[in-house]
Amino acid sequence: MPHSPQTSQRQIMSIARMCTLVLAALMSISKTETTNWGRAISRIFNLSISRHNTLSSCHECLVKYLGATQLYLLQINTAYMLYWAVGYTDIEKTFISHCNTQRKCLITRKFQQEYTAHYPRVGQQQFVGPTNSYVAEYNAHDFAVLIQEKVRVFRAANPSAYSKQRKHEVLSFKREQLPLIPVFFADKVNDNDQIRSVESQYTFDSSIQCFVAPTLNQDGTCRECLAMHSKSFAIRVYFFYYRSLRQSSELFVFPSDHNEAIIISNCEIVFCFQIFALHPRECGIWDKFFMTHRHSSKRLLLTHGMSGDYRNLAVTDEERKVFTKEEVKKMTEHIGLQRMPKIRELQNNKAREDFVLSILRHSTGYICLNIYAHPNRRFKCINCLLGNENSARLVVFLSLSNAIVLTVHKTILECNKCSTVKPLSSDACQNILGGHLMKMEMYEHTSKLQLLNDVGGKCIVSYHHFTKKTRCIRCMESVLGAEVKHYDIAKNSVLFLTLESDSNLNPPSYDKLLTCHSHDSCSRIQMVPYKFCSDHQSFQVMASSQSASQTKANIFTMDRIPFGVWPPLKHRIVPNVDNIPSRASSLSRSESRYDIEIGPTFNTIALVEFTYAKSKRFDCVKCLTELTEVFLAYTDVSSLNGYVWMRQSPLSILGLCVGVHCLSLLYHEAREQIERPVGLRRLTRDEIFCEEDDT
């Protein structure tokens, strides 16, 4: 049957429309995705909890301070907890300096060298979603994201194809070759050593920036924010011990196209707690110190015939994308909306100022100590060696039990907290420190394609102390507009729904949102997927008009135990970003990269209802939050139920909550699942805790 002219015209228009969208997607990728990738690191942590503590403190530290983009509890029993973490930071070093304490997380005595993942079978159900007039746009968006991922996979398999991008990893810290400088160790330098003379030549790069921030309670987003200002989204991080772990700090070093005022303005208020910038002169002293040992280590490797990749590859300004201060600020805004830290109590900066002064007392007669101690006694060992020194001392963690400590004391103290304390010669120390001192943490920058997803209707959740609820709501309404709708989801959290037609939340209004991020108003603000708001509205309607027995539901109780992973996976067209549907998959594109394939294959989140016994509300939500990934929690005191937006989890994990803290879990099969929101911060005890609940 021949087609009518109208039908042919519609087909031509449809094809032209699709071609235009594909071309726009390809142009967007070509222009905005250059160098937008970092090297993900995955680690298994075998942890335990002190008898005097609970899981909460360890879980909170891992979520907030580890800097992990993904964190899964794989196994748990009375002896240990097995976590799998993925991130762009040096996860092991960050864990050592932030979370491995008696009050937080302990390393189990039975060390596990490797872990083979055996995941339970994932239940699947098929569902065909309705088509709509925007399917072409949605498919083009999926196509664009898919191409980005394929490019990244190709880069991983073909290193030579992106060698120019990898030049940034070394070249951002490259130095010119000028005069000989002495090595800052006790051993005398051989003046006739021509190789060392050449390799130790140095000229300070004026673009190098140095910042100091306290180690404890420093949110993982601080490093990420600083890295957004680095020329290659890479930073070097050094730990300095000063009197105690509480007074110790980290030094961040990176080259930047932006001055320290812009960096502090973007990072200090929201992300970095009590951050200080070192004067360029002091920054140059430490940068010279680090570069000296890097060059000396290189000389030793070459002298002894060892292989080492220390090539200084040339890079031109044309090969490196320079982001304007407006673009960088937009990236930090995106990070803030996705994973804004909780506001912290203001403290006297005197302790930080003392530390900054102590780090400036640079000595030239360092003694290098190689120490071994049980991971749970590591800082007790370091404190025994350095606790009485008047200056901050560099500590380089080589492993969970091994570290290099620099001190000026000639006499080595006997410390029963240390397993071994061994002084090293200058050459031996330089050989060890060379690679570690120049080790960098590389981050992904937010692409323009991702930033476009912030446009349109918005769903925002705010957290507050229960006594500051009214102030928080009033402040948010003044920023979002009088027509904004808000819903109480807990005593200390509120959900705000804004529509494109009545919302004035444009990019500049991020600064207005920050006016509500205070001790007297909202303690934390987070933009969440729009579906969280739309499903909350439908949940309230369903709760008032329809019982669970009237709809097809999947129920998990002590008497009705399902199998495998729960809730079961559903394939359908669902929105994975605000107002942009995408087909759900069991493994998100951002998580399917070559270096993290050991991760769990279940990667969707769903609205799961729960019921709890009277006075067990907090325990039920707390259990789900700490044992699974929960992104939003709603509780209804009057009906003893609520819901969480949670990731699929093995039944062995969920079974620790059901029947103990929660009476039941329920999942409506008619509801849509969405892909796990990449970059969205999960909940911790802080977001669900309310003082009234503990009375």
XYZ file of C-alpha atoms in Angstrom:
695
model
C 0.000 0.000 0.000
C 1.594 3.285 -1.078
C 2.277 5.877 1.561
C 0.440 9.175 1.428
C 2.417 12.394 0.845
C 1.643 13.407 4.405
C 3.109 10.139 5.752
C 6.282 10.479 3.670
C 6.687 14.064 4.778
C 6.348 13.030 8.420
C 8.962 10.299 7.922
C 11.374 12.758 6.302
C 10.844 15.240 9.114
C 11.377 12.497 11.696
C 14.641 11.378 10.048
C 15.870 14.969 9.742
C 14.997 15.596 13.359
C 16.888 12.504 14.494
C 19.944 13.387 12.388
C 19.985 16.873 13.866
C 19.846 15.484 17.390
C 22.622 12.960 16.694
C 24.800 15.676 15.158
C 24.186 17.919 18.162
C 25.073 15.064 20.503
C 28.322 14.342 18.654
C 29.283 18.031 18.632
C 28.553 18.261 22.333
C 30.767 15.263 23.051
C 33.560 16.566 20.839
C 33.622 19.986 22.495
C 32.891 19.245 26.129
C 34.209 15.805 26.953
C 37.917 16.400 26.270
C 40.068 15.029 29.130
C 36.916 14.444 31.174
C 38.070 11.252 32.804
C 40.030 10.105 35.775
C 41.539 6.814 36.820
C 39.087 5.063 39.126
C 40.538 3.077 42.010
C 38.753 0.178 43.699
C 39.656 -1.370 47.041
C 38.302 -3.989 49.433
C 38.267 -3.051 53.125
C 37.996 -5.765 55.769
C 36.878 -3.839 58.848
C 35.673 -4.360 62.371
C 34.202 -2.126 65.068
C 35.585 -1.504 68.533
C 33.532 -3.043 71.337
C 32.896 0.462 72.668
C 31.548 1.850 69.377
C 28.775 1.215 66.857
C 28.680 0.905 63.084
C 27.469 4.503 62.739
C 30.799 6.265 63.258
C 32.626 3.978 60.822
C 29.867 4.183 58.208
C 29.707 7.972 58.465
C 33.459 8.310 57.985
C 33.492 6.027 54.952
C 30.643 7.919 53.286
C 31.758 11.466 54.069
C 35.518 11.465 54.299
C 36.789 8.570 52.180
C 35.976 10.346 48.929
C 34.527 7.173 47.409
C 32.062 7.546 44.563
C 30.656 4.088 45.314
C 30.629 2.151 48.569
C 29.067 -1.295 48.994
C 28.741 -3.546 51.990
C 29.443 -6.996 50.542
C 29.452 -9.124 53.701
C 28.878 -8.572 57.399
C 28.950 -10.749 60.504
C 29.980 -10.454 64.135
C 33.688 -10.631 63.227
C 34.061 -8.273 60.274
C 32.474 -6.080 57.606
C 33.651 -6.362 54.012
C 33.314 -3.091 52.065
C 34.036 -2.470 48.404
C 34.935 1.151 47.572
C 35.522 2.968 44.278
C 36.811 6.506 43.882
C 39.351 8.816 42.317
C 41.193 9.681 45.519
C 44.010 7.625 47.010
C 41.436 5.596 48.919
C 43.884 3.614 51.032
C 45.826 6.669 52.190
C 42.636 8.614 52.851
C 41.253 5.749 54.907
C 44.453 5.583 56.966
C 44.519 9.297 57.756
C 40.769 9.807 58.273
C 38.933 6.653 59.325
C 41.346 4.096 60.786
C 41.026 5.004 64.477
C 39.709 3.300 67.612
C 36.602 5.497 67.508
C 35.783 4.773 63.867
C 36.948 1.807 61.776
C 39.430 -0.896 62.735
C 41.266 -3.238 60.401
C 40.506 -6.855 61.195
C 43.441 -8.903 62.393
C 42.743 -11.470 59.704
C 43.864 -9.591 56.621
C 42.208 -10.530 53.373
C 44.589 -10.120 50.435
C 41.975 -10.498 47.721
C 38.273 -10.993 47.349
C 36.388 -12.950 44.723
C 32.908 -11.590 44.276
C 30.132 -14.181 44.282
C 26.933 -12.252 43.785
C 23.473 -13.694 44.276
C 21.271 -14.196 41.309
C 19.453 -11.048 40.281
C 15.731 -11.428 39.796
C 14.486 -9.742 36.620
C 11.107 -8.754 35.313
C 10.366 -7.389 31.848
C 8.152 -4.382 31.254
C 7.579 -2.401 28.088
C 7.049 1.279 28.802
C 4.812 3.515 26.691
C 6.342 5.567 23.914
C 5.901 9.309 23.726
C 6.670 12.227 21.432
C 10.060 12.819 23.038
C 11.493 9.352 22.452
C 13.878 10.697 19.771
C 15.410 13.191 22.177
C 15.728 10.550 24.869
C 17.378 8.076 22.506
C 19.798 10.744 21.278
C 20.724 11.542 24.858
C 21.341 7.839 25.535
C 23.340 7.611 22.319
C 25.551 10.537 23.351
C 26.245 9.094 26.775
C 26.947 5.660 25.269
C 29.500 7.110 22.845
C 31.268 8.861 25.713
C 31.575 5.563 27.549
C 32.865 3.704 24.490
C 35.530 6.394 24.034
C 36.642 5.899 27.625
C 36.809 2.124 27.206
C 38.858 2.567 24.018
C 41.268 4.827 25.899
C 41.685 2.195 28.559
C 42.513 -0.499 26.022
C 44.686 1.751 23.818
C 46.952 3.924 25.983
C 48.871 5.323 23.016
C 45.668 6.766 21.587
C 45.382 9.252 24.417
C 49.028 9.777 25.334
C 48.656 13.521 24.924
C 45.984 13.599 27.626
C 48.127 11.517 29.952
C 50.912 14.049 29.535
C 49.006 16.249 31.971
C 49.545 13.633 34.661
C 53.280 14.394 34.617
C 53.603 17.747 32.905
C 51.475 19.781 35.253
C 54.252 19.319 37.774
C 57.219 19.633 35.373
C 60.148 21.882 36.342
C 62.872 23.614 34.397
C 66.472 22.548 34.992
C 68.557 25.131 36.856
C 71.054 25.265 39.813
C 72.078 22.492 42.168
C 70.312 22.431 45.533
C 71.226 20.383 48.606
C 69.265 17.343 49.721
C 67.450 17.943 53.003
C 68.679 14.779 54.699
C 71.483 14.341 57.194
C 73.817 12.576 54.772
C 76.256 14.868 52.970
C 75.734 15.360 49.259
C 78.593 14.335 46.980
C 79.532 17.533 45.168
C 81.034 15.538 42.318
C 77.858 13.623 41.633
C 77.030 15.016 38.199
C 73.906 12.911 37.719
C 72.294 14.179 40.896
C 73.406 17.698 40.001
C 71.481 17.569 36.755
C 68.389 15.849 38.109
C 68.014 18.088 41.158
C 67.903 21.351 39.242
C 64.766 23.270 39.967
C 62.823 26.438 39.242
C 59.604 27.234 41.067
C 56.486 27.314 38.923
C 54.445 30.378 39.872
C 51.216 28.536 39.067
C 51.784 26.069 41.935
C 49.297 26.532 44.785
C 49.585 25.085 48.308
C 46.677 24.773 50.741
C 46.526 23.372 54.268
C 43.393 21.846 55.817
C 42.817 19.793 59.000
C 42.714 16.040 58.512
C 39.866 15.180 60.880
C 36.324 16.054 59.790
C 37.508 17.158 56.344
C 34.835 16.133 53.871
C 35.930 14.218 50.783
C 34.444 16.927 48.558
C 37.212 19.288 49.708
C 39.783 17.423 47.620
C 37.372 17.240 44.722
C 36.730 20.984 44.821
C 40.444 21.786 44.920
C 41.067 19.375 42.024
C 38.511 21.244 39.895
C 40.912 24.220 40.027
C 43.969 22.179 39.032
C 45.269 22.462 35.483
C 44.811 18.741 34.928
C 42.263 17.951 37.686
C 45.040 16.278 39.677
C 46.402 17.141 43.123
C 49.194 15.894 45.374
C 48.285 15.348 49.029
C 50.749 15.138 51.947
C 49.986 14.259 55.560
C 51.698 16.257 58.323
C 51.500 15.022 61.896
C 51.423 17.707 64.587
C 51.164 16.713 68.284
C 48.047 14.556 67.794
C 45.815 13.275 65.032
C 43.232 15.931 65.884
C 45.747 18.720 65.273
C 47.288 17.154 62.174
C 46.612 18.454 58.686
C 47.102 17.762 55.019
C 48.978 19.825 52.457
C 47.458 20.024 48.959
C 49.780 20.961 46.082
C 48.696 21.536 42.476
C 49.244 23.914 39.539
C 46.323 26.186 38.774
C 45.252 28.849 36.314
C 43.333 30.526 39.151
C 44.588 32.552 42.091
C 44.174 31.498 45.707
C 41.350 33.987 46.343
C 39.128 32.333 43.709
C 39.978 28.838 44.954
C 39.209 29.687 48.582
C 36.018 31.491 47.574
C 34.725 28.405 45.731
C 35.844 25.770 48.243
C 36.153 27.154 51.762
C 32.570 27.924 52.753
C 30.895 24.748 51.484
C 33.515 22.022 51.074
C 36.768 22.715 52.930
C 36.815 23.252 56.675
C 39.303 25.865 57.930
C 41.498 25.909 54.845
C 44.602 28.100 54.591
C 46.754 29.043 51.612
C 50.513 29.004 52.057
C 52.469 32.037 50.943
C 54.121 31.405 47.546
C 57.554 31.501 49.178
C 56.682 28.748 51.689
C 54.843 26.831 48.977
C 57.997 26.960 46.871
C 60.116 25.611 49.739
C 57.951 22.523 50.139
C 57.488 22.020 46.419
C 61.274 22.128 46.038
C 61.589 19.585 48.843
C 59.197 17.155 47.151
C 60.768 17.634 43.723
C 64.260 17.112 45.141
C 63.452 13.623 46.364
C 61.591 12.806 43.207
C 64.687 13.688 41.131
C 67.054 11.925 43.538
C 64.942 8.788 43.376
C 65.077 8.960 39.601
C 68.884 9.153 39.693
C 69.083 6.113 41.961
C 66.839 4.080 39.708
C 68.901 4.931 36.638
C 72.208 4.361 38.431
C 71.219 0.858 39.536
C 69.853 -0.061 36.133
C 66.233 -0.126 37.320
C 63.365 0.858 35.076
C 61.282 3.845 35.960
C 58.957 6.026 33.923
C 60.120 9.551 34.703
C 59.806 11.034 31.243
C 58.891 14.698 31.165
C 56.608 14.823 28.173
C 56.073 18.192 26.523
C 52.614 19.644 26.372
C 51.454 22.824 24.708
C 48.752 25.226 25.808
C 46.696 24.186 22.781
C 46.567 20.586 24.041
C 45.236 21.542 27.456
C 41.730 22.819 27.965
C 41.757 25.969 30.116
C 38.548 26.465 32.061
C 37.444 29.962 32.957
C 36.655 30.889 36.539
C 32.955 30.909 35.618
C 33.169 27.352 34.275
C 35.047 26.133 37.348
C 32.518 27.791 39.632
C 29.741 26.021 37.750
C 31.503 22.693 38.351
C 31.788 23.362 42.082
C 28.117 24.345 42.170
C 27.210 21.012 40.585
C 29.283 19.171 43.215
C 27.623 21.218 45.955
C 24.103 20.453 44.762
C 24.874 16.732 44.484
C 26.823 16.138 47.719
C 26.920 19.247 49.871
C 28.485 18.497 53.291
C 26.736 19.235 56.531
C 27.468 22.653 58.012
C 30.122 22.408 60.712
C 30.510 24.195 64.003
C 32.682 27.279 63.859
C 35.909 26.838 65.766
C 38.785 29.005 66.832
C 41.288 29.224 64.003
C 44.137 29.532 66.494
C 44.918 25.803 66.240
C 45.033 26.015 62.426
C 47.237 29.092 62.557
C 49.598 27.300 64.930
C 49.810 24.425 62.485
C 50.522 26.710 59.534
C 53.314 28.337 61.512
C 54.689 24.941 62.494
C 54.757 23.673 58.919
C 56.818 26.718 57.946
C 59.594 25.746 60.351
C 61.395 23.836 57.661
C 64.557 22.044 58.770
C 67.431 20.702 56.688
C 68.589 17.893 58.953
C 65.842 15.332 58.682
C 66.242 11.773 59.928
C 64.223 9.252 57.933
C 62.514 6.494 59.941
C 60.868 3.439 58.432
C 58.225 2.259 60.904
C 55.997 -0.799 61.135
C 52.995 -1.078 63.441
C 49.675 -2.869 63.543
C 47.196 -0.741 61.540
C 45.059 -0.138 64.618
C 48.092 1.123 66.574
C 49.749 3.085 63.805
C 48.963 6.569 65.106
C 49.926 5.596 68.632
C 53.319 4.641 67.242
C 53.610 7.914 65.300
C 52.538 9.933 68.325
C 55.192 8.229 70.438
C 57.855 9.249 67.919
C 56.615 12.742 67.018
C 54.249 13.837 69.783
C 56.818 16.050 71.523
C 58.101 17.851 68.426
C 57.310 21.534 67.974
C 56.900 21.356 64.211
C 54.624 19.419 61.901
C 56.406 16.413 60.407
C 55.801 14.729 57.084
C 54.448 11.172 57.294
C 54.196 9.082 54.116
C 51.967 6.003 54.401
C 53.330 3.129 52.334
C 50.756 0.550 53.444
C 48.322 -0.104 56.262
C 51.173 -1.093 58.567
C 54.196 0.690 57.079
C 55.077 4.399 56.938
C 58.040 6.736 56.485
C 58.397 9.383 59.204
C 60.695 12.412 58.952
C 62.068 13.819 62.215
C 64.947 16.049 63.336
C 65.626 14.093 66.526
C 68.938 12.259 66.423
C 67.870 9.941 69.242
C 65.258 7.375 68.306
C 62.750 6.855 71.086
C 61.783 3.345 72.135
C 58.068 2.961 71.541
C 56.250 -0.234 72.455
C 53.399 0.832 70.162
C 55.688 0.284 67.158
C 56.611 -3.145 65.861
C 59.784 -1.872 64.170
C 61.525 1.511 63.926
C 64.458 1.548 61.522
C 66.500 4.615 60.439
C 67.211 4.778 56.723
C 70.130 6.228 54.831
C 69.530 9.247 52.648
C 69.680 7.232 49.419
C 67.403 4.483 50.728
C 64.845 7.007 51.949
C 64.925 8.958 48.702
C 64.462 5.766 46.741
C 61.312 4.964 48.717
C 59.917 8.489 48.846
C 60.457 9.368 45.201
C 57.381 7.715 43.759
C 55.150 8.315 46.768
C 55.878 12.047 47.064
C 54.880 12.634 43.451
C 51.805 10.400 43.513
C 48.739 12.264 42.295
C 45.011 11.920 42.737
C 43.142 12.469 39.474
C 39.486 13.466 39.285
C 36.845 13.737 36.599
C 35.539 17.188 35.931
C 31.828 17.694 35.454
C 30.948 17.819 31.770
C 28.758 20.470 30.227
C 26.367 17.704 29.232
C 25.904 16.819 32.909
C 25.483 20.449 33.895
C 22.635 20.817 31.414
C 20.675 18.247 33.421
C 20.240 20.841 36.157
C 17.838 22.797 33.931
C 14.083 22.501 34.460
C 11.942 21.421 37.370
C 13.873 20.630 40.517
C 13.518 18.444 43.563
C 15.539 19.546 46.589
C 15.783 18.094 50.079
C 16.975 20.080 53.079
C 18.088 18.806 56.475
C 17.960 20.746 59.713
C 17.925 20.470 63.481
C 14.315 19.873 64.474
C 14.264 23.206 66.342
C 15.313 25.078 63.162
C 12.637 23.641 60.881
C 10.606 26.849 60.463
C 13.670 28.949 59.704
C 14.921 26.442 57.167
C 11.579 26.279 55.319
C 11.185 30.059 55.245
C 14.685 30.547 53.910
C 14.254 27.923 51.193
C 10.898 29.389 50.137
C 12.430 32.849 49.878
C 15.084 31.470 47.532
C 12.963 29.071 45.465
C 9.880 31.265 45.151
C 6.511 31.615 46.836
C 4.892 28.922 44.670
C 7.309 26.192 45.717
C 5.684 23.134 47.297
C 7.237 21.527 50.343
C 6.580 18.201 52.069
C 7.712 17.121 55.508
C 9.454 13.766 55.120
C 10.893 13.543 58.649
C 11.236 15.698 61.746
C 14.538 16.998 60.452
C 14.104 16.980 56.654
C 11.838 18.629 54.071
C 11.329 17.936 50.366
C 10.897 20.971 48.063
C 9.353 20.749 44.591
C 9.881 23.580 42.110
C 8.533 23.749 38.570
C 10.214 25.345 35.594
C 7.407 27.866 35.250
C 7.588 29.221 38.794
C 11.204 28.542 39.744
C 13.856 31.237 39.884
C 16.583 28.699 40.690
C 18.950 29.636 37.892
C 22.711 29.026 38.172
C 23.407 32.372 39.956
C 20.878 31.445 42.679
C 23.230 28.741 43.976
C 24.775 31.508 46.063
C 21.303 32.316 47.382
C 20.841 28.685 48.360
C 24.046 28.915 50.374
C 22.474 31.654 52.498
C 20.198 28.904 53.857
C 23.155 26.608 54.531
C 23.875 27.806 58.063
C 23.721 26.813 61.727
C 20.487 28.764 62.210
C 18.712 27.352 59.174
C 19.383 24.292 56.968
C 22.362 22.151 57.944
C 22.537 20.482 54.507
C 20.888 21.014 51.108
C 20.871 18.517 48.252
C 19.337 18.336 44.808
C 17.862 14.883 44.190
C 16.285 13.259 41.107
C 12.974 14.844 40.154
C 11.322 11.452 40.450
C 11.823 11.568 44.221
C 9.321 14.436 44.370
C 6.844 13.070 41.834
C 6.787 9.642 43.490
C 6.354 11.220 46.914
C 3.215 12.924 45.645
C 1.870 9.672 44.212
C 2.842 7.806 47.383
C 0.704 10.120 49.480
C -2.246 9.661 47.132
C -1.852 5.876 47.127
C -1.481 5.739 50.904
C -4.753 7.594 51.360
C -6.777 5.700 48.755
C -5.289 2.266 48.304
C -3.869 -0.355 50.606
C -0.901 -2.537 49.822
C -3.123 -5.582 49.389
C -5.008 -3.876 46.540
C -1.944 -3.651 44.338
C 0.552 -6.195 43.160
C 3.332 -6.004 45.721
C 6.509 -7.857 46.552
C 6.675 -8.216 50.344
C 9.682 -9.195 52.425
C 9.001 -10.371 55.989
C 10.433 -12.999 58.293
C 7.703 -15.365 57.035
C 7.998 -14.394 53.362
C 11.674 -14.385 52.431
C 12.490 -13.861 48.726
C 15.761 -14.936 47.137
C 18.758 -13.343 45.426
C 18.843 -9.561 45.202
C 15.883 -7.500 46.344
C 13.933 -5.644 45.002
C 13.993 -7.605 41.725
C 15.420 -5.802 38.718
C 12.908 -4.347 36.267
C 13.803 -3.349 32.690
C 11.740 -0.373 31.542
C 12.034 3.161 30.237
C 12.573 5.294 33.326
C 14.033 8.721 34.067
C 17.606 8.462 35.290
C 18.101 12.236 35.154
C 15.562 14.978 35.668
C 12.866 14.695 33.003
C 15.098 12.592 30.679
C 14.014 8.940 30.492
C 16.603 6.250 29.890
C 16.512 2.486 29.784
C 17.513 1.016 33.107
C 20.383 -1.431 33.080
C 21.902 -3.748 35.632
C 25.232 -1.928 35.297
C 25.442 1.807 34.754
C 27.686 3.088 32.009
C 29.804 5.092 34.385
C 30.423 1.996 36.481
C 31.139 -0.446 33.662
C 34.701 0.723 33.085
C 37.611 -1.601 32.707
C 39.167 -0.990 36.123
C 36.163 -1.556 38.368
C 34.486 -4.578 36.815
C 34.645 -6.510 40.089
C 31.755 -4.439 41.422
C 28.204 -5.606 42.046
C 26.118 -5.912 38.900
C 22.915 -4.599 40.476
C 22.752 -0.868 39.987
C 19.199 0.429 40.211
C 17.371 2.129 43.045
C 13.716 1.798 43.943
C 11.138 3.174 46.332
C 10.795 0.558 49.081
C 8.159 0.888 51.778
C 8.789 -0.304 55.318
C 6.770 -0.853 58.473
C 8.217 -0.731 61.947
C 7.173 -1.517 65.464
C 6.323 1.353 67.761
C 9.486 3.077 69.048
C 11.535 1.254 66.372
C 11.236 3.881 63.621
C 14.738 5.245 64.029
C 16.242 1.751 64.325
C 14.583 0.571 61.100
C 15.704 3.538 58.984
C 19.136 3.525 60.595
C 19.639 -0.164 59.782
C 18.652 0.274 56.126
C 20.825 3.374 55.821
C 23.958 1.780 57.246
C 23.684 -1.614 55.549
C 22.466 -0.504 52.107
C 22.650 2.629 49.957
C 19.746 4.912 50.912
C 19.346 8.279 49.163
C 16.083 9.508 50.702
C 13.971 8.442 53.693
C 10.364 9.274 54.569
C 8.666 8.326 57.828
C 5.027 8.631 58.831
C 4.657 8.596 62.603
C 0.869 8.213 62.537
C 0.844 5.014 60.455
C 4.125 3.432 61.605
C 5.417 3.165 58.056
C 7.441 5.042 55.492
C 9.718 4.479 52.530
C 13.306 4.761 51.390
C 14.866 5.229 47.976
C 17.455 2.477 48.180
C 19.751 0.441 46.009
C 19.126 -3.232 45.421
C 20.887 -5.360 48.029
C 21.539 -9.044 48.706
C 19.005 -10.744 50.956
C 21.801 -11.681 53.347
C 22.255 -7.960 54.072
C 18.579 -6.945 54.175
C 17.788 -9.906 56.417
C 19.743 -8.212 59.215
C 17.107 -5.453 59.287
C 13.854 -7.307 58.569
C 12.416 -8.987 61.630
C 14.893 -7.211 63.894
C 14.365 -3.480 63.355
C 11.822 -3.443 60.509
C 8.646 -5.525 60.533
C 8.506 -5.723 56.735
C 9.705 -4.269 53.446
C 7.384 -3.815 50.483
C 8.009 -3.019 46.831
C 5.164 -2.223 44.408
C 5.920 -3.862 41.078
C 4.029 -1.125 39.233
C 6.560 1.447 40.363
C 9.511 2.338 38.176
C 13.126 1.846 39.138
C 15.844 4.272 38.122
C 19.567 3.918 37.692
C 21.616 4.732 40.751
C 22.267 8.506 40.676
C 25.997 8.829 40.021
C 27.599 11.331 42.370
C 24.599 11.714 44.677
C 25.553 11.456 48.347
C 23.838 8.688 50.283
C 22.313 9.189 53.701
C 24.102 8.679 57.003
C 22.921 8.638 60.590
C 23.185 12.444 60.697
C 20.381 12.902 58.183
C 17.932 10.571 59.954
C 18.831 11.306 63.567
C 16.639 13.588 65.646
C 17.194 14.259 69.337
C 13.504 13.718 70.038
C 13.758 10.172 68.705
C 16.420 9.212 71.213
C 14.490 10.229 74.309
